[in-house]
PDB file of C-alpha atoms in Angstrom:
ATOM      1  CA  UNK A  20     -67.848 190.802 250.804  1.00 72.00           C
ATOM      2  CA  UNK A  21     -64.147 191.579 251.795  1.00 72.00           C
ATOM      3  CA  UNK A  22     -64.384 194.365 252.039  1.00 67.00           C
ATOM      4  CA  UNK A  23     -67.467 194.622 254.357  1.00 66.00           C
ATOM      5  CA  UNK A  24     -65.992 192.129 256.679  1.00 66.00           C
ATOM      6  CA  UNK A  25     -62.490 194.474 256.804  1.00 62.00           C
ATOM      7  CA  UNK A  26     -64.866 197.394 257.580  1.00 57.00           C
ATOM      8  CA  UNK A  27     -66.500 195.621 259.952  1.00 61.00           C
ATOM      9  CA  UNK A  28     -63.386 195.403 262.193  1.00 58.00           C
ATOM     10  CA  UNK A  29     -63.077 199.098 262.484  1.00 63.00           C
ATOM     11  CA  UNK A  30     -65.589 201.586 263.120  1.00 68.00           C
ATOM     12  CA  UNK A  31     -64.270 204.892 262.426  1.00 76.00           C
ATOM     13  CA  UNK A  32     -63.577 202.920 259.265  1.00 73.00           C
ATOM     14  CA  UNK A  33     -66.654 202.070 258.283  1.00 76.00           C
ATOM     15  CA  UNK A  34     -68.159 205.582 259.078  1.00 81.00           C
ATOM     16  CA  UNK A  35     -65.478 207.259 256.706  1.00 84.00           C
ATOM     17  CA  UNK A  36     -66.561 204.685 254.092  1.00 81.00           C
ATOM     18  CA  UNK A  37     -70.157 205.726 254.650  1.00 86.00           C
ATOM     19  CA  UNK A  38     -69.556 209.644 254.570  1.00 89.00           C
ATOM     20  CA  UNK A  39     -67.936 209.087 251.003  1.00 91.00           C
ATOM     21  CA  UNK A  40     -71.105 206.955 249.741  1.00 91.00           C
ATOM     22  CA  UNK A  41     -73.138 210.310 251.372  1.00 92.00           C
ATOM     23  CA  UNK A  42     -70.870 212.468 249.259  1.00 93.00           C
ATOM     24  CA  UNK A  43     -71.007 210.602 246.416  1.00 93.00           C
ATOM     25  CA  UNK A  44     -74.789 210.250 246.113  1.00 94.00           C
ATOM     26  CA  UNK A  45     -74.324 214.481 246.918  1.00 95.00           C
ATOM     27  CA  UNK A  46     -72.580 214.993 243.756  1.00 95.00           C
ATOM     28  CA  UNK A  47     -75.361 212.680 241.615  1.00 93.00           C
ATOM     29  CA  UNK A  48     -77.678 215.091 242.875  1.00 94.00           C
ATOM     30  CA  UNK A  49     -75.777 218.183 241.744  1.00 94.00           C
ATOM     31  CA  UNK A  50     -75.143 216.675 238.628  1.00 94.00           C
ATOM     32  CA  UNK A  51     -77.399 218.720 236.152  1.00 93.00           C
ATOM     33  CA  UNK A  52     -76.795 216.237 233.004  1.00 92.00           C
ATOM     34  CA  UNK A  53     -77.682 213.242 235.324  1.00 91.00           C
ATOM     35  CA  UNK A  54     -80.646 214.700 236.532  1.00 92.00           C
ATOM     36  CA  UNK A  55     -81.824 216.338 233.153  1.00 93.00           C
ATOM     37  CA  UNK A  56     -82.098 213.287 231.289  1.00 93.00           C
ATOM     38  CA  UNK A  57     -83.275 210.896 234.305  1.00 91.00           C
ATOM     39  CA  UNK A  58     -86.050 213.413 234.476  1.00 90.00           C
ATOM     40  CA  UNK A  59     -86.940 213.184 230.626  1.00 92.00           C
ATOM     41  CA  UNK A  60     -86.288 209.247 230.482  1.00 91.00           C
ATOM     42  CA  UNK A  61     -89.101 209.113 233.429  1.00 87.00           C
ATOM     43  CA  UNK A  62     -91.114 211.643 232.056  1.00 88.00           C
ATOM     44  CA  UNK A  63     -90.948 210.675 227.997  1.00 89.00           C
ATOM     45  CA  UNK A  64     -90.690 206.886 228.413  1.00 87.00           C
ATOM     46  CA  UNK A  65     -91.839 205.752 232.430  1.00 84.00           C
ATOM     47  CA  UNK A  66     -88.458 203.629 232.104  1.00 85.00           C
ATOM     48  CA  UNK A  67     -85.492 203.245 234.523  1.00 86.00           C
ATOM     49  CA  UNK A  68     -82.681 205.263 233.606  1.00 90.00           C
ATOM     50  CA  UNK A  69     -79.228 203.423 233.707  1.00 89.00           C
ATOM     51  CA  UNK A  70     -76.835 206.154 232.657  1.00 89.00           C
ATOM     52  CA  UNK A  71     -75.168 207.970 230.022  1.00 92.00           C
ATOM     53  CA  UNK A  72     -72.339 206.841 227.463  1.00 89.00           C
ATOM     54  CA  UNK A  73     -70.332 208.506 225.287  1.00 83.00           C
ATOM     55  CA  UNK A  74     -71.922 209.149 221.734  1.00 81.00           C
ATOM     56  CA  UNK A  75     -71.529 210.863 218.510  1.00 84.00           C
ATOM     57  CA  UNK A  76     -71.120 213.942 217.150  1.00 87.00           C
ATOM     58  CA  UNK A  77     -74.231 216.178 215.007  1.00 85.00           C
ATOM     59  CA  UNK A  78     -74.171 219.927 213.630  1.00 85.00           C
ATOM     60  CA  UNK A  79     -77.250 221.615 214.786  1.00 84.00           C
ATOM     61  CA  UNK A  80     -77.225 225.252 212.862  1.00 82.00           C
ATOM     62  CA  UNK A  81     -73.252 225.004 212.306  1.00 81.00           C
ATOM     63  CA  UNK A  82     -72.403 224.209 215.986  1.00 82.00           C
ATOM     64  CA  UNK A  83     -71.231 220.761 217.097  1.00 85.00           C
ATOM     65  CA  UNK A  84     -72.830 218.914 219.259  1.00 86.00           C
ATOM     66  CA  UNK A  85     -72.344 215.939 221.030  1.00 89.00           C
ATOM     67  CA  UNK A  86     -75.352 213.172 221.316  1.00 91.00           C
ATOM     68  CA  UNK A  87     -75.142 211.326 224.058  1.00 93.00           C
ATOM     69  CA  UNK A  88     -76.357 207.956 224.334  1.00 93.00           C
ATOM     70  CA  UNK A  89     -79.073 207.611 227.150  1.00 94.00           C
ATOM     71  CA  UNK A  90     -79.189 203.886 227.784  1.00 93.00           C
ATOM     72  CA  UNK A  91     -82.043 202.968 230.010  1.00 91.00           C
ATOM     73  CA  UNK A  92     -84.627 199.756 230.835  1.00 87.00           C
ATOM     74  CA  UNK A  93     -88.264 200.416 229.514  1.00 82.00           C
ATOM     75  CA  UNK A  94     -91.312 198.681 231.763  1.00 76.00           C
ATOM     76  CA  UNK A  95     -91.517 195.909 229.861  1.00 80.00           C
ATOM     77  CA  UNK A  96     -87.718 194.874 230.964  1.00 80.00           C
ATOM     78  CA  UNK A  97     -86.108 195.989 227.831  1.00 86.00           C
ATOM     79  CA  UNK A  98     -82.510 198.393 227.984  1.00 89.00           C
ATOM     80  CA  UNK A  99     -82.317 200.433 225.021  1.00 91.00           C
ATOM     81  CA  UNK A 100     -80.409 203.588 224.037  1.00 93.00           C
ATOM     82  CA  UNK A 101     -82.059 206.880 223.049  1.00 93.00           C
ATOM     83  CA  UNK A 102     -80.661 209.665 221.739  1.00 92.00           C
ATOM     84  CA  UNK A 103     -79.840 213.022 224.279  1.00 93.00           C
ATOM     85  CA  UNK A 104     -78.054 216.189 223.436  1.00 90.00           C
ATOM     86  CA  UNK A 105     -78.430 219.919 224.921  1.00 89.00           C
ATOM     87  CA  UNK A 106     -79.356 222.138 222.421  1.00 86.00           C
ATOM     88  CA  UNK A 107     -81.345 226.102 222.654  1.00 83.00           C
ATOM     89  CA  UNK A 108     -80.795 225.628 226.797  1.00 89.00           C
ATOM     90  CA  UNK A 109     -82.445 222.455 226.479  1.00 90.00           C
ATOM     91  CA  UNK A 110     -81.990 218.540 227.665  1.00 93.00           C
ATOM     92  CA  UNK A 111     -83.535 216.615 224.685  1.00 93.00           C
ATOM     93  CA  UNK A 112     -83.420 213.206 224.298  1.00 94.00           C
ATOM     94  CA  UNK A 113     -85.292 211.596 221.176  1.00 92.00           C
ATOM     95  CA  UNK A 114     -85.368 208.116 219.976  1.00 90.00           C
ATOM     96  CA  UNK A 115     -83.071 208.686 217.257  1.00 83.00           C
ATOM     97  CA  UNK A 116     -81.658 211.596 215.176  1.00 75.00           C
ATOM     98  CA  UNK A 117     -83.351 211.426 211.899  1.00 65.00           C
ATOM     99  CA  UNK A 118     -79.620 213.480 210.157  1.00 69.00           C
ATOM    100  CA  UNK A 119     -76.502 214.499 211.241  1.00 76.00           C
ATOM    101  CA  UNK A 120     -76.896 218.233 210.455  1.00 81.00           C
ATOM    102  CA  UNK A 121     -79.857 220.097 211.293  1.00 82.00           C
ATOM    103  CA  UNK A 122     -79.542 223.342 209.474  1.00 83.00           C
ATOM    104  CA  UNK A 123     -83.484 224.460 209.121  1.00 84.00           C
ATOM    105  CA  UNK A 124     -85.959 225.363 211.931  1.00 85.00           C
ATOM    106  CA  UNK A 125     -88.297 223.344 210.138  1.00 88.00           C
ATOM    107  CA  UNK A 126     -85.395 220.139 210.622  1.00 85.00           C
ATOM    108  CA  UNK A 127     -85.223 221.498 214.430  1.00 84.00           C
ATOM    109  CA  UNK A 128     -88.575 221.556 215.269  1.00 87.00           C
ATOM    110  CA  UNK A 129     -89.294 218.184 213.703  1.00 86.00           C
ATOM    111  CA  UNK A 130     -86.456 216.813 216.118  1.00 85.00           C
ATOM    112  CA  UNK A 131     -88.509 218.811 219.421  1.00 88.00           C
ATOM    113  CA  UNK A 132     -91.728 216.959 218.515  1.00 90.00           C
ATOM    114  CA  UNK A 133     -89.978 213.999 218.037  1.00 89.00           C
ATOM    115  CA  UNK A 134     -88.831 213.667 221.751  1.00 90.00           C
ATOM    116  CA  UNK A 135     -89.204 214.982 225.433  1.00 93.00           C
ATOM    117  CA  UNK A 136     -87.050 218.478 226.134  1.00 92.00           C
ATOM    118  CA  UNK A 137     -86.777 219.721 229.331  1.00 92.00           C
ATOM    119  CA  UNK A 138     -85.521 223.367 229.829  1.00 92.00           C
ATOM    120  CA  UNK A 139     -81.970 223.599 231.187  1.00 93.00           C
ATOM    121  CA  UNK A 140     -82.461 226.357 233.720  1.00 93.00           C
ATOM    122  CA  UNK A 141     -85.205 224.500 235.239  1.00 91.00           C
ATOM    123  CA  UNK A 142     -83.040 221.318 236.117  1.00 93.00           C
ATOM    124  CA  UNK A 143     -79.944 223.430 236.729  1.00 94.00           C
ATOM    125  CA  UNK A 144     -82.551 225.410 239.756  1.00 92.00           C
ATOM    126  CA  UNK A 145     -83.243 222.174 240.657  1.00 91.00           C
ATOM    127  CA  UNK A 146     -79.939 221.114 241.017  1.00 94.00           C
ATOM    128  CA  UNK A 147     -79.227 224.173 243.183  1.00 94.00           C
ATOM    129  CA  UNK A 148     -82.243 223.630 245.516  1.00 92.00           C
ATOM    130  CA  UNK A 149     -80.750 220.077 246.289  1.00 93.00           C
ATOM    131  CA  UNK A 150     -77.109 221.539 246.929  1.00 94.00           C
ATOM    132  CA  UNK A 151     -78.665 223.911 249.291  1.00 94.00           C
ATOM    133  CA  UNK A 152     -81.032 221.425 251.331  1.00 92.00           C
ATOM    134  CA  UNK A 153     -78.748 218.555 250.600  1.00 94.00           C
ATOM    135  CA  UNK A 154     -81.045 216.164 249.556  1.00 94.00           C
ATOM    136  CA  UNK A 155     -78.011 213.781 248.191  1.00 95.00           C
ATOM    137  CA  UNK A 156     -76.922 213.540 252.124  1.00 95.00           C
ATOM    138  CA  UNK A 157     -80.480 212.484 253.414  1.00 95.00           C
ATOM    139  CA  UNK A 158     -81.327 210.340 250.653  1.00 94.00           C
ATOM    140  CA  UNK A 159     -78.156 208.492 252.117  1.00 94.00           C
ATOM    141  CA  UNK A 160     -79.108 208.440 255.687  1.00 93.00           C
ATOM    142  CA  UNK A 161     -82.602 207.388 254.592  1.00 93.00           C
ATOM    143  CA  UNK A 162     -81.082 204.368 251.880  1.00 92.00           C
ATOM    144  CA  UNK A 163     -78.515 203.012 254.915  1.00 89.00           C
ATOM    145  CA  UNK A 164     -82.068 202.548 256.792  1.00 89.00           C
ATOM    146  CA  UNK A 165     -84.024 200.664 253.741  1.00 87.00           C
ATOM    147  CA  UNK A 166     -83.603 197.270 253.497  1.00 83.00           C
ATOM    148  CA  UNK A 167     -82.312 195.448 250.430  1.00 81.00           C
ATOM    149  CA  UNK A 168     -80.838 198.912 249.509  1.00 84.00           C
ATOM    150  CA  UNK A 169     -77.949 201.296 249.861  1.00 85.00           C
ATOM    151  CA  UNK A 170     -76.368 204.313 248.300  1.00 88.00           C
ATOM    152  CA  UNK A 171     -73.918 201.170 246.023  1.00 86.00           C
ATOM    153  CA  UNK A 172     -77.398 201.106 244.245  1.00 86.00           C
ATOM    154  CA  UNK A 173     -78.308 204.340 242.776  1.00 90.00           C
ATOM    155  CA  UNK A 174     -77.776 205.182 239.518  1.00 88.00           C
ATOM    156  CA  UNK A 175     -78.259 208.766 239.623  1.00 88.00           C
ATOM    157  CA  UNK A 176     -81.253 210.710 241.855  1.00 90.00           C
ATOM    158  CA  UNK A 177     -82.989 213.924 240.777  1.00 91.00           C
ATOM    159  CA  UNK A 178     -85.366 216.573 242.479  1.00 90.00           C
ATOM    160  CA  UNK A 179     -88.687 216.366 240.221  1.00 84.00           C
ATOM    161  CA  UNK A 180     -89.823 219.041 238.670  1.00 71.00           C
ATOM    162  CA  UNK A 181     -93.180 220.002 239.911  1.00 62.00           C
ATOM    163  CA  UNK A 182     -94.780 223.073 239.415  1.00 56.00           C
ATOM    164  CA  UNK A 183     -98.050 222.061 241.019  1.00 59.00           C
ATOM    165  CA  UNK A 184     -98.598 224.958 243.805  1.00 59.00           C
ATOM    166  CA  UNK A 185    -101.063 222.057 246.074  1.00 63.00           C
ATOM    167  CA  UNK A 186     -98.156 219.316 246.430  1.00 62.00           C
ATOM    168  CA  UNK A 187     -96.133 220.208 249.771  1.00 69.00           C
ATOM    169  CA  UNK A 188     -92.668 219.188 250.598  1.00 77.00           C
ATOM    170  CA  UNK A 189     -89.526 217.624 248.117  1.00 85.00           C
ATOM    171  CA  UNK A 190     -89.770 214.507 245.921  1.00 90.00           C
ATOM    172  CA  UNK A 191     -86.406 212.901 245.231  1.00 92.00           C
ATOM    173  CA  UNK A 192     -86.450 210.248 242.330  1.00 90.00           C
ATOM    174  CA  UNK A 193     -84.168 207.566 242.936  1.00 89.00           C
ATOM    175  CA  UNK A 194     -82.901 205.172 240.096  1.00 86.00           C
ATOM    176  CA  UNK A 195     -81.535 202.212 240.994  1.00 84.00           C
ATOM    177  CA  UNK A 196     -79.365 199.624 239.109  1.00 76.00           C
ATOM    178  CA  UNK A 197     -80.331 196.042 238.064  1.00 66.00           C
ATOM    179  CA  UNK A 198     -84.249 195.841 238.168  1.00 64.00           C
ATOM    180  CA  UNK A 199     -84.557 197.328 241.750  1.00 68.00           C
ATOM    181  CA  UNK A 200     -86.736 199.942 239.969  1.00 71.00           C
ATOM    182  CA  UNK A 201     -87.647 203.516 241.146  1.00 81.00           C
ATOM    183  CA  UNK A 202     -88.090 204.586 244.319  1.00 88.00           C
ATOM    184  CA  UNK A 203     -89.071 208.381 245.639  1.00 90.00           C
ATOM    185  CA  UNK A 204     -87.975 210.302 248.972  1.00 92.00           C
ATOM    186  CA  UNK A 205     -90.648 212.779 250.019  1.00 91.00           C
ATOM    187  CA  UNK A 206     -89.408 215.434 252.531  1.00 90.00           C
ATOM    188  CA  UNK A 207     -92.316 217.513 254.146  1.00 87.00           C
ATOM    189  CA  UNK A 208     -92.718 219.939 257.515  1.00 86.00           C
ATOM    190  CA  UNK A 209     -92.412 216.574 259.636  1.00 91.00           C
ATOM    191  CA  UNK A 210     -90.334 213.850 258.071  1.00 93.00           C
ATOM    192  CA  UNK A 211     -88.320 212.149 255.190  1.00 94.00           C
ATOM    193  CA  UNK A 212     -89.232 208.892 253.763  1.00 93.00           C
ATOM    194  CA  UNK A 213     -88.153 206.211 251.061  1.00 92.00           C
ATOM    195  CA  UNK A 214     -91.288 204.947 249.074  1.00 90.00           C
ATOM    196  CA  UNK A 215     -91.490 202.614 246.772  1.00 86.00           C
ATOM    197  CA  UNK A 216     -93.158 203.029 243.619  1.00 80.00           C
ATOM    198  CA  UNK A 217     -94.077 199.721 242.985  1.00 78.00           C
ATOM    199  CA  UNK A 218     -96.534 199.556 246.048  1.00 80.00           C
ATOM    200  CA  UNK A 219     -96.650 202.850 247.052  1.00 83.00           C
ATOM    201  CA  UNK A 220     -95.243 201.595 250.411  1.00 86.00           C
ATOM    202  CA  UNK A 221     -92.434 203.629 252.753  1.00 90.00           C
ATOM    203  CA  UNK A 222     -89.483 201.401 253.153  1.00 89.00           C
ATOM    204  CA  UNK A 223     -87.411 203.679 255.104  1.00 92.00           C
ATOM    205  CA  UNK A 224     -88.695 206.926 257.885  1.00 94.00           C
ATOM    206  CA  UNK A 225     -87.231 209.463 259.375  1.00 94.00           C
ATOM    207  CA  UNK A 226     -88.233 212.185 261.854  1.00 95.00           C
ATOM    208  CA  UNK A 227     -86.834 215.739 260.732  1.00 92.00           C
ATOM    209  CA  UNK A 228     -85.011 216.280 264.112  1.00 94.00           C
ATOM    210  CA  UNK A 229     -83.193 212.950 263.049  1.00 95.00           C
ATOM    211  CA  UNK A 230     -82.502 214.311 259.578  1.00 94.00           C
ATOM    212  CA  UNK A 231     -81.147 217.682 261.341  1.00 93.00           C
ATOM    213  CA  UNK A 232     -79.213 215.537 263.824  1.00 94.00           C
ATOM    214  CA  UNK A 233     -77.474 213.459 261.504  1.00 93.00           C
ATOM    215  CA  UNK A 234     -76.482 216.133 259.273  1.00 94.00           C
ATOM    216  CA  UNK A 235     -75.230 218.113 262.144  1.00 93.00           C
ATOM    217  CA  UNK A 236     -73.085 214.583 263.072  1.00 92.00           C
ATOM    218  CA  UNK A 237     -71.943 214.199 259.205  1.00 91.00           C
ATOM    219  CA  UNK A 238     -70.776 218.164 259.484  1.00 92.00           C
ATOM    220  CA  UNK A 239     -68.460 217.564 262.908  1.00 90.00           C
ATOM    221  CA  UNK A 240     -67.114 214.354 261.620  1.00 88.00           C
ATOM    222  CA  UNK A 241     -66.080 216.200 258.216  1.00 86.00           C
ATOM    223  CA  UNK A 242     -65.069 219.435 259.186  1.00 79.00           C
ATOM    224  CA  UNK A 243     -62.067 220.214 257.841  1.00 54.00           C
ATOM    225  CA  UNK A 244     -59.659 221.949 260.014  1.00 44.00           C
TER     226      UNK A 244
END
């Protein structure tokens, strides 16, 4: 609350503080581990993800490999920790690892079907299409709009993977600390919005000439000379 009322006394100020939140929410975007297992806590479990922590380590056909901890909150309100590594080019998270050394395909292929895997080069494209349209950027200009929320919340925000050739435009995930819940941008020909998923209702619109204006403002104000 300090701080907001020092900001408040100097615009410039509180722009340069904004542009860093923008950044910030930029580099979630890009972030291909974020985004791998947000995508296969939504996907394998409908839960919110919360983030990852540091874990143990496992030998998967003589290689070491680190399992991550994947904490997140299931629908019923419950946080929990599953189980995430990247192993054969692929995010897999699994509710726990049934031994430390997986040395058989049999042993590897019982810990697939035990979980949700999501091919690496798929998320990593994903994480390239956002870099390139900067969704991180928008979904910042679009958050400082929505009330009740702003960039401070998001955990981490992912581009979803959808193959389906009928669905037009970009779907953002958003996850959001606390019990604030999921939320989705959708980008299409015409505009960007913030919906919520918990009454399919838009909380936050903008035109695509704003989007394009406000980038173009974000670019002058951090050009670097």
């Amino acid at each position: 609350m300090k701080l907001e009322q020092f900001l408040k006394l100097d615009g410039p100020r509180v722009q340069r503080f904004q542009d860093r939140e923008a950044l910030g929410l930029q580099a979630k975007i890009e972030n291909a581990q974020l985004a791998g297992y947000a995508q296969a806590v939504y996907e394998m479990t409908g839960g919110h993800f919360l983030g990852v922590r540091p874990g143990s380590f496992a030998s998967v056909f003589g290689q070491q490999t680190v399992i991550w901890g994947i904490a997140l909150r299931t629908e019923q309100g419950e946080e929990t920790v599953l189980n995430g590594m990247d192993v054969a080019e692929r995010f897999l998270l699994v509710p726990k690892m049934p031994k430390e050394t997986v040395e058989t395909e049999d042993q590897l292929l019982a810990l697939f079907n035990s979980g949700h895997n999501l091919k690496k080069e798929v998320v990593d494209q994903n994480c390239e299409l956002a870099r390139t349209e900067r969704l991180g950027l928008i979904a910042a200009l679009l958050l400082d709009m929505a009330p009740d929320l702003s960039s401070q919340d998001v955990v981490a925000l992912h581009l979803m993977i959808d193959n389906d050739p009928e669905r037009k435009g970009r779907y953002v995930m958003i996850h959001c600390e606390g019990r604030r819940g999921h939320f989705v941008i959708r980008i299409d020909d015409s505009k960007s919005m913030i919906i919520s998923l918990a009454d399919k209702a838009a909380v936050a619109v903008l035109s695509n000439r704003e989007v394009r204006k406000a980038l173009r403002q974000f670019d002058a104000r951090n050009r670097v000379h």
